[in-house]
Short mmCIF file of C-alpha atoms in Angstrom, two decimals:
data_model
loop_
_atom_site.label_atom_id
_atom_site.label_comp_id
_atom_site.label_asym_id
_atom_site.label_seq_id
_atom_site.Cartn_x
_atom_site.Cartn_y
_atom_site.Cartn_z
CA MET L 1 98.81 105.04 172.60
CA LYS L 2 97.47 101.83 174.22
CA ALA L 3 98.45 98.41 172.16
CA SER L 4 95.07 97.19 172.04
CA ASP L 5 93.94 100.55 170.63
CA LEU L 6 96.72 100.44 168.07
CA PHE L 7 95.71 96.81 166.99
CA VAL L 8 92.12 98.17 166.47
CA LYS L 9 93.12 100.98 164.60
CA ALA L 10 95.19 98.82 162.49
CA LEU L 11 92.08 96.46 161.56
CA GLU L 12 90.08 99.43 160.62
CA ASN L 13 92.93 100.67 158.15
CA GLU L 14 92.33 96.97 156.64
CA GLY L 15 88.80 97.82 156.19
CA VAL L 16 87.52 95.21 158.46
CA GLU L 17 83.67 95.65 158.95
CA TYR L 18 83.01 92.84 161.48
CA ILE L 19 84.77 90.81 164.17
CA PHE L 20 83.03 87.16 164.75
CA SER L 21 83.87 86.16 168.40
CA VAL L 22 83.19 84.28 171.33
CA PRO L 23 85.70 86.65 173.70
CA GLY L 24 87.40 85.50 176.92
CA GLU L 25 89.27 87.35 179.72
CA GLU L 26 92.36 87.57 177.49
CA ASN L 27 90.37 89.69 175.09
CA LEU L 28 89.09 91.86 177.47
CA ASP L 29 91.59 95.00 176.70
CA PHE L 30 90.99 94.60 172.83
CA LEU L 31 87.13 94.31 173.54
CA GLU L 32 87.40 97.85 175.30
CA SER L 33 89.36 99.34 172.25
CA LEU L 34 86.98 97.82 170.05
CA LYS L 35 83.92 99.55 171.88
CA ASP L 36 84.22 102.59 170.38
CA SER L 37 85.72 101.59 166.70
CA SER L 38 84.03 101.38 163.17
CA ILE L 39 84.11 97.82 163.58
CA LYS L 40 81.06 95.63 164.48
CA LEU L 41 81.42 92.83 167.14
CA ILE L 42 79.28 89.81 166.12
CA LEU L 43 79.10 87.89 169.31
CA THR L 44 78.24 84.05 168.40
CA ARG L 45 77.68 81.24 170.74
CA HIS L 46 80.70 78.76 169.68
CA GLU L 47 84.09 79.64 168.18
CA GLN L 48 83.38 77.48 165.12
CA GLY L 49 80.43 79.72 164.17
CA ALA L 50 82.92 82.54 164.32
CA GLY L 51 85.01 80.97 162.25
CA PHE L 52 82.67 79.79 159.62
CA MET L 53 80.99 83.15 159.23
CA ALA L 54 84.40 84.71 159.12
CA ALA L 55 85.56 82.16 156.05
CA THR L 56 82.31 82.84 154.33
CA TYR L 57 82.71 86.43 154.55
CA GLY L 58 86.16 86.32 153.08
CA ARG L 59 84.92 83.69 150.29
CA LEU L 60 82.23 86.36 149.16
CA THR L 61 83.94 89.39 149.36
CA GLY L 62 87.66 88.55 148.71
CA LYS L 63 88.58 90.71 151.81
CA PRO L 64 89.79 88.71 155.09
CA GLY L 65 87.30 87.62 157.39
CA VAL L 66 88.04 88.39 160.97
CA CYS L 67 87.16 86.22 164.04
CA MET L 68 88.56 86.17 167.47
CA SER L 69 88.77 83.87 170.65
CA THR L 70 90.21 83.63 173.89
CA LEU L 71 93.61 81.38 174.47
CA GLY L 72 93.12 77.30 175.13
CA PRO L 73 89.91 76.06 174.41
CA GLY L 74 88.75 79.03 172.37
CA ALA L 75 91.73 78.64 170.13
CA THR L 76 91.52 74.94 169.70
CA ASN L 77 87.85 75.39 168.63
CA LEU L 78 89.37 77.75 165.67
CA VAL L 79 91.37 74.81 164.43
CA THR L 80 88.27 73.37 161.98
CA PRO L 81 87.43 76.87 160.66
CA ALA L 82 91.23 77.65 159.98
CA ALA L 83 91.60 74.25 158.01
CA TYR L 84 88.14 74.55 156.40
CA ALA L 85 89.24 78.49 155.26
CA GLN L 86 93.02 77.27 154.25
CA LEU L 87 91.76 74.24 152.07
CA GLY L 88 88.79 76.05 150.40
CA GLY L 89 90.86 79.24 149.62
CA MET L 90 88.98 81.59 151.79
CA PRO L 91 90.96 84.54 153.20
CA ILE L 92 90.31 84.63 157.27
CA VAL L 93 92.59 86.49 159.88
CA MET L 94 92.13 84.64 163.24
CA ILE L 95 93.15 86.37 166.44
CA THR L 96 93.37 84.41 169.61
CA GLY L 97 94.21 85.86 173.20
CA GLN L 98 97.05 84.57 175.50
CA LYS L 99 98.28 84.85 178.92
CA PRO L 100 100.75 87.55 180.06
CA ILE L 101 104.10 86.08 178.24
CA LYS L 102 106.73 88.39 180.26
CA LYS L 103 105.56 87.52 183.86
CA SER L 104 103.22 84.51 184.30
CA LYS L 105 100.59 84.73 186.96
CA GLN L 106 98.91 81.40 186.36
CA ALA L 107 101.47 79.00 185.82
CA ARG L 108 100.60 76.88 182.92
CA PHE L 109 96.72 77.08 183.35
CA GLN L 110 95.15 76.61 179.97
CA ILE L 111 98.07 77.47 177.91
CA ILE L 112 99.05 75.39 175.03
CA ASP L 113 101.34 76.35 171.87
CA VAL L 114 98.88 77.74 169.95
CA VAL L 115 101.10 79.39 167.12
CA GLU L 116 102.52 75.55 166.91
CA MET L 117 99.15 74.19 166.94
CA MET L 118 98.03 76.34 163.88
CA LYS L 119 100.88 75.93 161.56
CA PRO L 120 99.88 72.71 159.82
CA VAL L 121 96.43 74.49 158.80
CA THR L 122 97.55 78.14 158.09
CA LYS L 123 99.56 80.23 155.90
CA TYR L 124 100.96 82.51 158.65
CA THR L 125 100.65 82.21 162.71
CA LYS L 126 102.88 84.40 164.86
CA GLN L 127 102.62 85.48 168.13
CA ILE L 128 103.01 89.28 168.91
CA VAL L 129 105.94 89.71 171.28
CA ASP L 130 106.50 93.86 171.32
CA SER L 131 103.53 95.97 170.79
CA ASN L 132 106.01 97.73 168.47
CA VAL L 133 105.50 95.39 165.77
CA ILE L 134 101.76 95.22 165.78
CA THR L 135 101.02 96.90 162.89
CA SER L 136 103.60 95.48 160.84
CA ASN L 137 102.36 91.65 162.01
CA ILE L 138 98.67 92.68 160.97
CA ARG L 139 99.77 94.22 157.47
CA GLU L 140 101.49 90.95 156.72
CA ALA L 141 99.01 88.72 157.86
CA PHE L 142 96.18 90.51 155.58
CA ARG L 143 98.59 90.44 152.95
CA LEU L 144 99.22 86.85 152.87
CA ALA L 145 95.35 85.94 153.67
CA ILE L 146 94.49 87.53 150.43
CA GLU L 147 97.43 86.50 148.16
CA GLU L 148 96.91 83.77 145.79
CA LYS L 149 95.81 80.72 146.91
CA PRO L 150 93.85 82.86 149.74
CA GLY L 151 93.75 81.09 152.98
CA ALA L 152 93.94 81.57 156.63
CA VAL L 153 96.41 83.39 159.23
CA HIS L 154 96.50 83.81 162.59
CA LEU L 155 98.18 86.11 165.45
CA GLU L 156 98.15 85.56 169.03
CA PHE L 157 97.85 88.64 170.97
CA PRO L 158 98.91 88.26 174.51
CA GLU L 159 97.12 90.05 177.48
CA ASP L 160 100.24 91.77 178.73
CA ILE L 161 101.19 93.06 175.25
CA ALA L 162 97.66 94.27 174.82
CA GLN L 163 98.18 96.46 177.78
CA GLU L 164 101.53 98.34 176.51
CA GLU L 165 102.06 101.64 175.63
CA CYS L 166 103.28 102.20 172.31
CA GLU L 167 104.13 104.53 169.26
CA GLU L 168 101.36 104.99 166.54
CA ASN L 169 102.44 103.84 163.58
CA ILE L 170 99.98 102.45 160.83
CA PHE L 171 101.43 100.75 157.41
CA GLU L 172 99.82 101.77 154.16
CA VAL L 173 97.76 98.90 152.38
CA VAL L 174 99.49 98.10 149.55
CA GLY L 175 98.10 95.79 146.79
CA HIS L 176 99.86 93.67 144.19
CA ILE L 177 99.55 92.58 140.80
CA ILE L 178 99.27 89.00 140.05
CA PRO L 179 102.05 88.35 137.16
CA LYS L 180 100.69 87.63 133.65
CA PRO L 181 101.28 84.11 132.47
CA ASP L 182 104.35 83.34 130.07
CA ASP L 183 103.53 83.88 126.32
CA GLN L 184 105.43 80.54 125.50
CA ALA L 185 103.01 79.04 127.93
CA ILE L 186 100.01 80.28 126.28
CA ALA L 187 101.47 79.51 122.63
CA LYS L 188 101.86 75.99 123.83
CA ALA L 189 98.34 75.89 125.08
CA VAL L 190 96.89 77.24 121.96
CA GLU L 191 98.73 74.62 119.98
CA MET L 192 97.54 71.99 122.13
CA ILE L 193 93.65 72.90 122.12
CA GLN L 194 93.87 73.50 118.12
CA ALA L 195 95.63 70.01 117.78
CA ALA L 196 93.04 68.30 120.10
CA LYS L 197 90.05 66.61 118.53
CA LYS L 198 87.90 66.77 121.52
CA PRO L 199 89.04 69.40 123.94
CA LEU L 200 86.81 70.00 126.78
CA LEU L 201 87.14 72.54 129.59
CA LEU L 202 87.06 72.00 133.72
CA ILE L 203 86.02 75.02 135.78
CA GLY L 204 87.52 74.83 139.30
CA ALA L 205 87.11 76.97 142.59
CA GLY L 206 90.31 78.99 141.69
CA ALA L 207 88.24 80.55 138.61
CA ASN L 208 85.37 81.75 140.87
CA ARG L 209 86.44 85.22 140.56
CA LYS L 210 83.98 87.85 138.95
CA VAL L 211 86.39 88.80 136.09
CA THR L 212 87.22 85.55 135.46
CA CYS L 213 83.86 84.31 135.11
CA GLU L 214 82.99 86.84 132.19
CA ALA L 215 86.54 85.82 130.67
CA LEU L 216 85.46 81.92 130.68
CA ARG L 217 81.96 82.51 129.39
CA GLU L 218 83.52 84.70 126.44
CA PHE L 219 86.21 81.88 125.58
CA VAL L 220 83.16 79.06 125.65
CA ASP L 221 80.90 81.45 123.80
CA TYR L 222 83.67 82.07 121.13
CA THR L 223 85.35 78.56 120.78
CA GLY L 224 82.22 76.40 121.26
CA ILE L 225 84.31 74.34 123.49
CA TYR L 226 81.84 72.22 126.10
CA PHE L 227 82.40 72.48 129.87
CA PHE L 228 82.11 70.97 132.98
CA THR L 229 82.58 72.18 136.92
CA THR L 230 84.27 70.95 140.03
CA GLN L 231 81.69 71.38 142.93
CA MET L 232 83.25 74.36 144.05
CA GLY L 233 83.35 75.82 140.52
CA LYS L 234 79.77 75.57 140.31
CA GLY L 235 77.81 79.11 138.67
CA VAL L 236 81.17 80.46 137.24
CA ILE L 237 79.24 80.36 133.91
CA ASP L 238 75.57 80.32 133.84
CA GLU L 239 74.77 76.47 133.85
CA ARG L 240 71.90 77.38 131.49
CA HIS L 241 74.34 77.50 128.83
CA GLU L 242 74.27 75.05 125.91
CA GLN L 243 77.84 73.94 126.51
CA TYR L 244 77.48 72.90 130.01
CA LEU L 245 77.67 69.00 130.74
CA GLY L 246 77.47 68.95 134.32
CA THR L 247 79.26 69.30 137.74
CA ALA L 248 81.83 66.61 138.71
CA ALA L 249 79.91 65.34 142.16
CA LEU L 250 81.30 61.84 141.72
CA SER L 251 85.02 60.84 140.81
CA SER L 252 83.82 58.32 138.22
CA ASN L 253 80.77 56.40 136.58
CA ASP L 254 78.55 59.47 136.20
CA PHE L 255 77.31 59.94 132.49
CA LEU L 256 79.55 63.33 132.75
CA HIS L 257 82.25 60.94 132.95
CA ALA L 258 81.68 59.18 129.60
CA GLY L 259 82.11 62.67 128.17
CA ILE L 260 85.51 63.24 130.22
CA GLU L 261 86.65 59.54 128.97
CA ASP L 262 86.16 60.78 125.25
CA ALA L 263 88.05 63.85 125.49
CA ASP L 264 91.63 64.00 124.10
CA LEU L 265 92.61 67.28 126.18
CA ILE L 266 90.96 68.81 129.13
CA ILE L 267 91.71 72.50 129.67
CA ASN L 268 91.65 72.76 133.62
CA VAL L 269 90.75 76.64 134.97
CA GLY L 270 91.54 76.93 138.49
CA HIS L 271 91.59 73.37 139.94
CA ASP L 272 93.19 72.33 142.69
CA VAL L 273 93.82 68.89 143.99
CA ILE L 274 92.40 69.61 147.49
CA GLU L 275 89.12 69.16 145.88
CA LYS L 276 87.88 65.58 145.22
CA PRO L 277 89.41 64.57 141.81
CA PRO L 278 86.62 65.51 139.16
CA PHE L 279 88.43 62.81 136.70
CA PHE L 280 91.35 60.48 136.72
CA MET L 281 94.40 60.98 134.89
CA LYS L 282 96.26 57.88 133.48
CA LYS L 283 99.51 56.94 132.01
CA GLY L 284 99.00 57.40 128.11
CA GLY L 285 95.65 58.72 128.57
CA LYS L 286 94.06 62.18 127.72
CA LYS L 287 96.46 65.26 127.99
CA VAL L 288 95.40 68.09 130.66
CA ILE L 289 96.39 71.69 130.54
CA HIS L 290 96.96 73.11 134.03
CA VAL L 291 95.51 77.06 133.89
CA ASN L 292 95.98 78.36 137.62
CA PHE L 293 97.91 80.89 139.69
CA ASP L 294 100.42 78.24 140.70
CA PRO L 295 101.82 75.33 139.07
CA ALA L 296 100.19 71.85 139.49
CA GLU L 297 100.74 69.72 142.92
CA VAL L 298 101.61 66.64 140.88
CA ASP L 299 99.32 63.83 142.56
CA PRO L 300 99.03 59.92 141.46
CA VAL L 301 96.15 61.13 139.39
CA TYR L 302 96.78 64.47 138.39
CA PHE L 303 100.01 65.34 136.47
CA PRO L 304 99.34 67.85 133.76
CA GLN L 305 101.56 67.91 130.52
CA LEU L 306 101.41 71.73 130.75
CA ASN L 307 101.14 74.33 133.41
CA VAL L 308 99.99 78.13 132.63
CA VAL L 309 100.86 79.58 135.68
CA GLY L 310 100.02 83.42 136.23
CA ASP L 311 96.58 85.66 136.68
CA ILE L 312 93.76 83.20 135.50
CA THR L 313 91.94 85.83 133.90
CA ASN L 314 94.71 87.15 131.80
CA ALA L 315 95.47 83.62 130.57
CA VAL L 316 91.71 82.85 129.46
CA ARG L 317 91.76 85.98 127.64
CA LYS L 318 95.10 85.59 126.03
CA LEU L 319 93.87 82.02 125.14
CA THR L 320 90.66 83.39 123.50
CA LYS L 321 92.27 85.94 121.37
CA GLU L 322 95.05 83.46 120.17
CA ILE L 323 92.86 80.48 119.76
CA LYS L 324 91.52 79.62 115.93
CA LYS L 325 88.47 77.60 115.97
CA GLN L 326 89.16 74.16 114.29
CA LYS L 327 87.07 72.51 111.48
CA GLY L 328 88.58 69.43 113.00
CA TRP L 329 86.93 69.62 116.35
CA ASP L 330 84.39 67.32 117.14
CA PHE L 331 81.69 67.84 119.97
CA SER L 332 79.32 65.48 118.81
CA PHE L 333 79.73 62.93 121.71
CA PHE L 334 79.33 65.73 123.98
CA LYS L 335 76.21 66.51 122.75
CA LYS L 336 74.87 63.26 123.23
CA VAL L 337 76.22 63.21 126.51
CA LYS L 338 74.60 66.54 127.42
CA LYS L 339 71.27 65.04 126.10
CA GLU L 340 71.67 61.92 128.40
CA VAL L 341 72.87 64.14 131.46
CA ASP L 342 69.65 66.62 130.84
CA GLU L 343 67.25 63.60 130.75
CA HIS L 344 68.61 62.19 133.95
CA LEU L 345 68.55 65.07 135.85
CA SER L 346 65.06 65.62 134.98
CA LYS L 347 63.78 62.27 136.25
CA TYR L 348 61.97 62.40 140.08
CA VAL L 349 61.54 66.22 139.67
CA ASN L 350 58.01 65.91 139.80
CA ASP L 351 57.81 62.77 141.92
CA GLU L 352 55.46 64.24 145.00
CA ARG L 353 56.27 61.20 147.51
CA PHE L 354 56.54 61.86 151.04
CA PRO L 355 59.27 61.99 153.17
CA MET L 356 60.61 64.24 150.01
CA LEU L 357 63.40 62.97 147.61
CA PRO L 358 66.28 65.50 147.35
CA GLN L 359 65.88 65.62 143.74
CA ARG L 360 62.30 66.77 144.23
CA LEU L 361 63.72 69.31 147.04
CA ILE L 362 66.36 70.73 144.52
CA HIS L 363 63.62 71.26 141.78
CA ILE L 364 61.61 73.28 144.09
CA LEU L 365 64.07 75.44 145.24
CA ARG L 366 65.26 76.28 141.83
CA ASN L 367 61.87 77.40 140.84
CA LYS L 368 61.42 79.53 144.05
CA LEU L 369 64.82 81.48 143.90
CA ALA L 370 66.03 84.08 141.96
CA PRO L 371 69.32 83.81 140.08
CA GLU L 372 71.04 85.75 142.53
CA ASP L 373 69.45 84.11 145.80
CA VAL L 374 72.21 81.92 147.83
CA ILE L 375 71.90 78.46 149.22
CA THR L 376 74.48 77.33 151.81
CA LEU L 377 74.91 73.51 152.27
CA ASP L 378 76.39 71.71 155.44
CA ASN L 379 77.82 68.26 154.42
CA GLY L 380 76.37 65.00 153.79
CA ILE L 381 74.87 62.86 150.85
CA TYR L 382 72.64 65.58 149.54
CA LYS L 383 75.52 67.73 148.57
CA ILE L 384 76.12 65.27 145.98
CA TRP L 385 72.57 65.70 144.81
CA PHE L 386 72.88 69.55 144.79
CA ALA L 387 76.20 69.66 143.18
CA ARG L 388 74.68 67.25 140.53
CA ASN L 389 71.03 68.47 139.92
CA TYR L 390 71.14 72.39 141.08
CA THR L 391 71.54 74.78 138.19
CA CYS L 392 73.32 77.74 139.44
CA HIS L 393 72.75 80.78 137.15
CA LYS L 394 75.40 82.88 138.80
CA PRO L 395 78.67 82.43 140.75
CA ASN L 396 78.97 81.92 144.58
CA THR L 397 74.96 81.04 144.56
CA LEU L 398 75.51 77.31 145.98
CA LEU L 399 78.02 77.59 148.50
CA LEU L 400 79.51 74.24 149.75
CA ASP L 401 82.49 73.04 150.83
CA ASN L 402 84.56 70.07 148.88
CA ALA L 403 87.79 70.69 150.38
CA LEU L 404 87.81 69.92 154.27
CA ALA L 405 83.96 69.12 153.90
CA SER L 406 83.19 69.62 157.39
CA MET L 407 79.94 69.09 159.30
CA GLY L 408 78.63 72.23 161.10
CA ALA L 409 79.23 75.15 158.51
CA GLY L 410 75.66 75.33 156.57
CA LEU L 411 73.88 77.81 159.21
CA PRO L 412 76.79 79.96 160.27
CA SER L 413 77.62 80.29 156.16
CA ALA L 414 73.89 81.31 155.78
CA MET L 415 74.14 83.79 158.19
CA ALA L 416 77.42 85.57 157.05
CA VAL L 417 76.13 85.48 153.50
CA LYS L 418 72.72 87.31 154.82
CA MET L 419 74.98 89.85 156.35
CA VAL L 420 76.85 90.57 152.81
CA TYR L 421 73.85 90.21 150.78
CA PRO L 422 71.17 91.69 153.04
CA ASP L 423 68.49 91.86 149.82
CA ARG L 424 69.36 88.38 148.63
CA LYS L 425 67.03 85.35 149.80
CA VAL L 426 69.18 83.09 151.68
CA VAL L 427 68.55 79.26 152.70
CA ALA L 428 70.79 76.84 154.26
CA VAL L 429 70.18 72.89 153.71
CA CYS L 430 71.61 71.01 156.54
CA GLY L 431 71.66 67.19 157.60
CA ASP L 432 69.89 66.92 160.80
CA GLY L 433 73.55 65.70 162.10
CA GLY L 434 75.55 68.56 160.81
CA PHE L 435 72.54 71.03 161.86
CA MET L 436 73.16 69.89 165.33
CA MET L 437 76.96 70.67 165.56
CA ASN L 438 76.10 74.24 165.52
CA SER L 439 72.69 74.62 165.72
CA GLN L 440 73.19 77.01 168.80
CA GLU L 441 74.09 79.90 166.27
CA ILE L 442 70.03 80.19 165.61
CA GLU L 443 70.35 82.47 168.69
CA THR L 444 73.04 84.57 167.32
CA ALA L 445 70.95 84.77 163.85
CA VAL L 446 67.71 85.70 165.97
CA ARG L 447 69.66 88.37 167.75
CA LEU L 448 71.22 89.88 164.57
CA GLY L 449 67.88 89.88 163.05
CA LEU L 450 68.36 87.99 160.09
CA ASN L 451 66.15 86.73 157.61
CA LEU L 452 67.19 83.36 156.42
CA THR L 453 65.58 80.18 156.22
CA THR L 454 67.10 76.71 157.36
CA ILE L 455 65.78 73.31 155.81
CA ILE L 456 66.90 70.50 158.25
CA LEU L 457 66.83 67.06 156.01
CA ASN L 458 65.87 64.71 158.88
CA ASP L 459 66.35 61.07 158.60
CA GLU L 460 67.57 60.74 161.89
CA ALA L 461 71.00 59.20 160.99
CA TYR L 462 74.36 60.08 159.41
CA GLY L 463 73.03 59.39 155.75
CA MET L 464 76.36 60.30 153.76
CA ILE L 465 78.12 57.33 155.87
CA LYS L 466 75.04 54.88 155.97
CA TRP L 467 75.17 55.11 151.94
CA LYS L 468 78.86 54.43 151.98
CA GLN L 469 78.42 51.73 154.51
CA GLU L 470 75.76 49.99 151.71
CA ASP L 471 78.02 50.60 148.99
CA MET L 472 80.76 48.74 150.78
CA GLY L 473 78.52 45.80 151.19
CA PHE L 474 78.63 46.17 155.14
CA THR L 475 75.66 45.77 157.77
CA ASP L 476 73.63 48.66 158.59
CA PHE L 477 74.99 49.65 161.97
CA GLY L 478 75.91 52.33 164.43
CA LEU L 479 74.67 55.29 162.68
CA ASP L 480 71.39 56.00 163.54
CA TYR L 481 70.00 58.48 166.32
CA LYS L 482 67.37 60.59 167.70
CA ASN L 483 66.53 64.39 167.07
CA PRO L 484 64.87 66.78 169.28
CA ASP L 485 61.61 68.33 168.24
CA PHE L 486 62.97 70.72 165.91
CA ILE L 487 59.75 73.01 165.91
CA LYS L 488 60.11 73.21 169.75
CA TYR L 489 63.81 73.61 169.40
CA ALA L 490 63.26 76.69 166.67
CA GLU L 491 60.75 78.40 169.17
CA SER L 492 63.06 78.09 172.06
CA TYR L 493 65.15 80.63 170.76
CA GLY L 494 62.69 83.18 169.06
CA ALA L 495 62.55 81.49 165.47
CA LYS L 496 59.85 79.81 163.76
CA GLY L 497 59.54 76.14 163.20
CA PHE L 498 57.94 74.24 160.65
CA ARG L 499 57.09 70.49 160.01
CA PRO L 500 55.24 69.87 157.02
CA SER L 501 53.67 66.56 156.23
CA SER L 502 53.04 66.48 152.33
CA ASP L 503 54.59 67.96 149.25
CA GLN L 504 52.30 70.69 148.70
CA GLU L 505 52.50 71.83 152.44
CA PHE L 506 56.24 71.89 152.14
CA LYS L 507 56.00 74.32 149.16
CA ASP L 508 53.38 76.66 151.13
CA VAL L 509 55.91 76.64 154.03
CA LEU L 510 58.47 77.33 151.78
CA GLU L 511 57.05 80.30 150.28
CA GLU L 512 55.88 81.62 153.81
CA CYS L 513 59.55 81.15 154.87
CA LEU L 514 60.78 83.17 151.75
CA THR L 515 58.28 85.87 151.94
CA THR L 516 58.30 86.59 155.68
CA GLU L 517 61.01 88.32 158.01
CA GLY L 518 62.84 86.34 160.66
CA VAL L 519 64.55 82.88 161.03
CA LYS L 520 62.71 80.30 160.14
CA ILE L 521 63.22 76.22 160.51
CA ILE L 522 61.66 73.61 158.33
CA ASP L 523 62.38 70.12 159.50
CA LEU L 524 61.85 68.14 156.34
CA PRO L 525 61.72 64.41 156.45
CA VAL L 526 63.89 62.87 153.63
CA ASP L 527 64.00 59.82 151.54
CA TYR L 528 67.39 58.73 150.80
CA SER L 529 66.26 55.14 149.46
CA LEU L 530 67.65 56.22 145.92
CA ASN L 531 70.92 57.08 146.85
CA HIS L 532 72.59 53.34 146.48
CA PRO L 533 70.47 52.36 143.47
CA ILE L 534 71.06 55.47 141.66
CA LEU L 535 74.64 56.80 142.75
CA ASN L 536 76.47 53.40 143.19
CA VAL L 537 74.51 50.89 140.64
CA LYS L 538 72.43 52.52 137.90
CA LEU L 539 74.84 55.30 137.06
CA LYS L 540 77.54 52.85 136.61
CA GLU L 541 75.45 50.79 134.49
CA LYS L 542 73.85 53.56 132.23
CA SER L 543 77.13 55.41 131.73
CA LYS L 544 78.95 52.59 130.54
CA GLU L 545 76.20 52.18 127.71
CA LEU L 546 77.10 55.46 126.49
#
């Protein structure tokens, strides 16, 4: 059969539903083969949009999302989504085209070494040089994309190889069982937890698996041990839980960190040093147990005393079974911290000033959305506010990226969420800077008939960097710009645009957007005047008082 037909058949064998793509002429044989397959082509307006959608699909389903581009500039545009998926632990398979490799017909036009370029940002990258190895290469790519830690893989499919005739040879999809943690490591962990006076649980992104969520909730319910999360670990346990202390959106000097400093042992489940450190280890300080699929990567601020390596769910269940609750455990200070955190986070939620404070926006969204509804965030200063203030009731209902932390992913991610969960309400929250980086995907969302809402936090500046600039004592310089008319911009794509001018009008607009069909864009003026005084000044002062 034709090699491109075999390639598509192998993808069908892997259960691929969608290919997100901006095709080029080097993909045309593949495109022709895809035409009559069970796989749906999702044509995007930029390769970044395709890559971010594929990564989010992988993040939500656990199955690799697939995206495709042409050679050269198409492939280079996939580097950012590759790094986004690789650092964030999202399974993704990227396919790029290439000129004929057996007989060049255009010299070096558009040709770069894509495989070499992809090596630093993928788990596996390979050029297919023979049609007879297509299916084995695909099976290996999918295996590695899913294997812990999930990430990015890349296959280059040259134009002449796609046109070859070859033998059909499809490999069976074979899964694997993650090894259980060593009993000695579990016994040592139990000993350390029982000997501690103030143990504290940290939940990271690696624990964000459905079965692990249940195991961790059972552990907390049984032991009564308090817990906090990293930004990408939000929602693993319902954050309305009595033992939830908060999310480490900052590395230090938050109320939560007073509790972390008081702990003498941290049980760190699923954390990865790729995320911004939720706390800093010090020589002679608190002990840390690292529970993850792989041993801890030692870092100047992270060097655990014990590694419990293997299937996380199995490890947590074993700990729950083996641990005996101790009368000597003292959670009194954690209770005090929780009270302070809850009181602090409740401030400004009823402040109706306009432009709107991020704390108020978060409060309104939480009240309007059901537990299973999803918010996707782009990257900006608002991400810190959402991580600290938004209470997740279920896992993967606040999708943010705290690994690569790339701008431009908020809207494409929301589109992928809506495709995976068509019955859930989906809201993308983007800064005006991040939104404009992939705003062209509004057309894709309209064409696909998606029902979603994008809220643009409009401050006409790169607000996160302005916040950092102020904290460092520098002059306000070089970070302001002008935006287009976002209402007209939305309407030009066939979407609906709104620009509320008061708190009540925003609530009315949001209600309309969440209860009507189509793509909606809300241009929301935002007030960031409290970023510096709260996050940089008052938190440091108040947390020290604890």
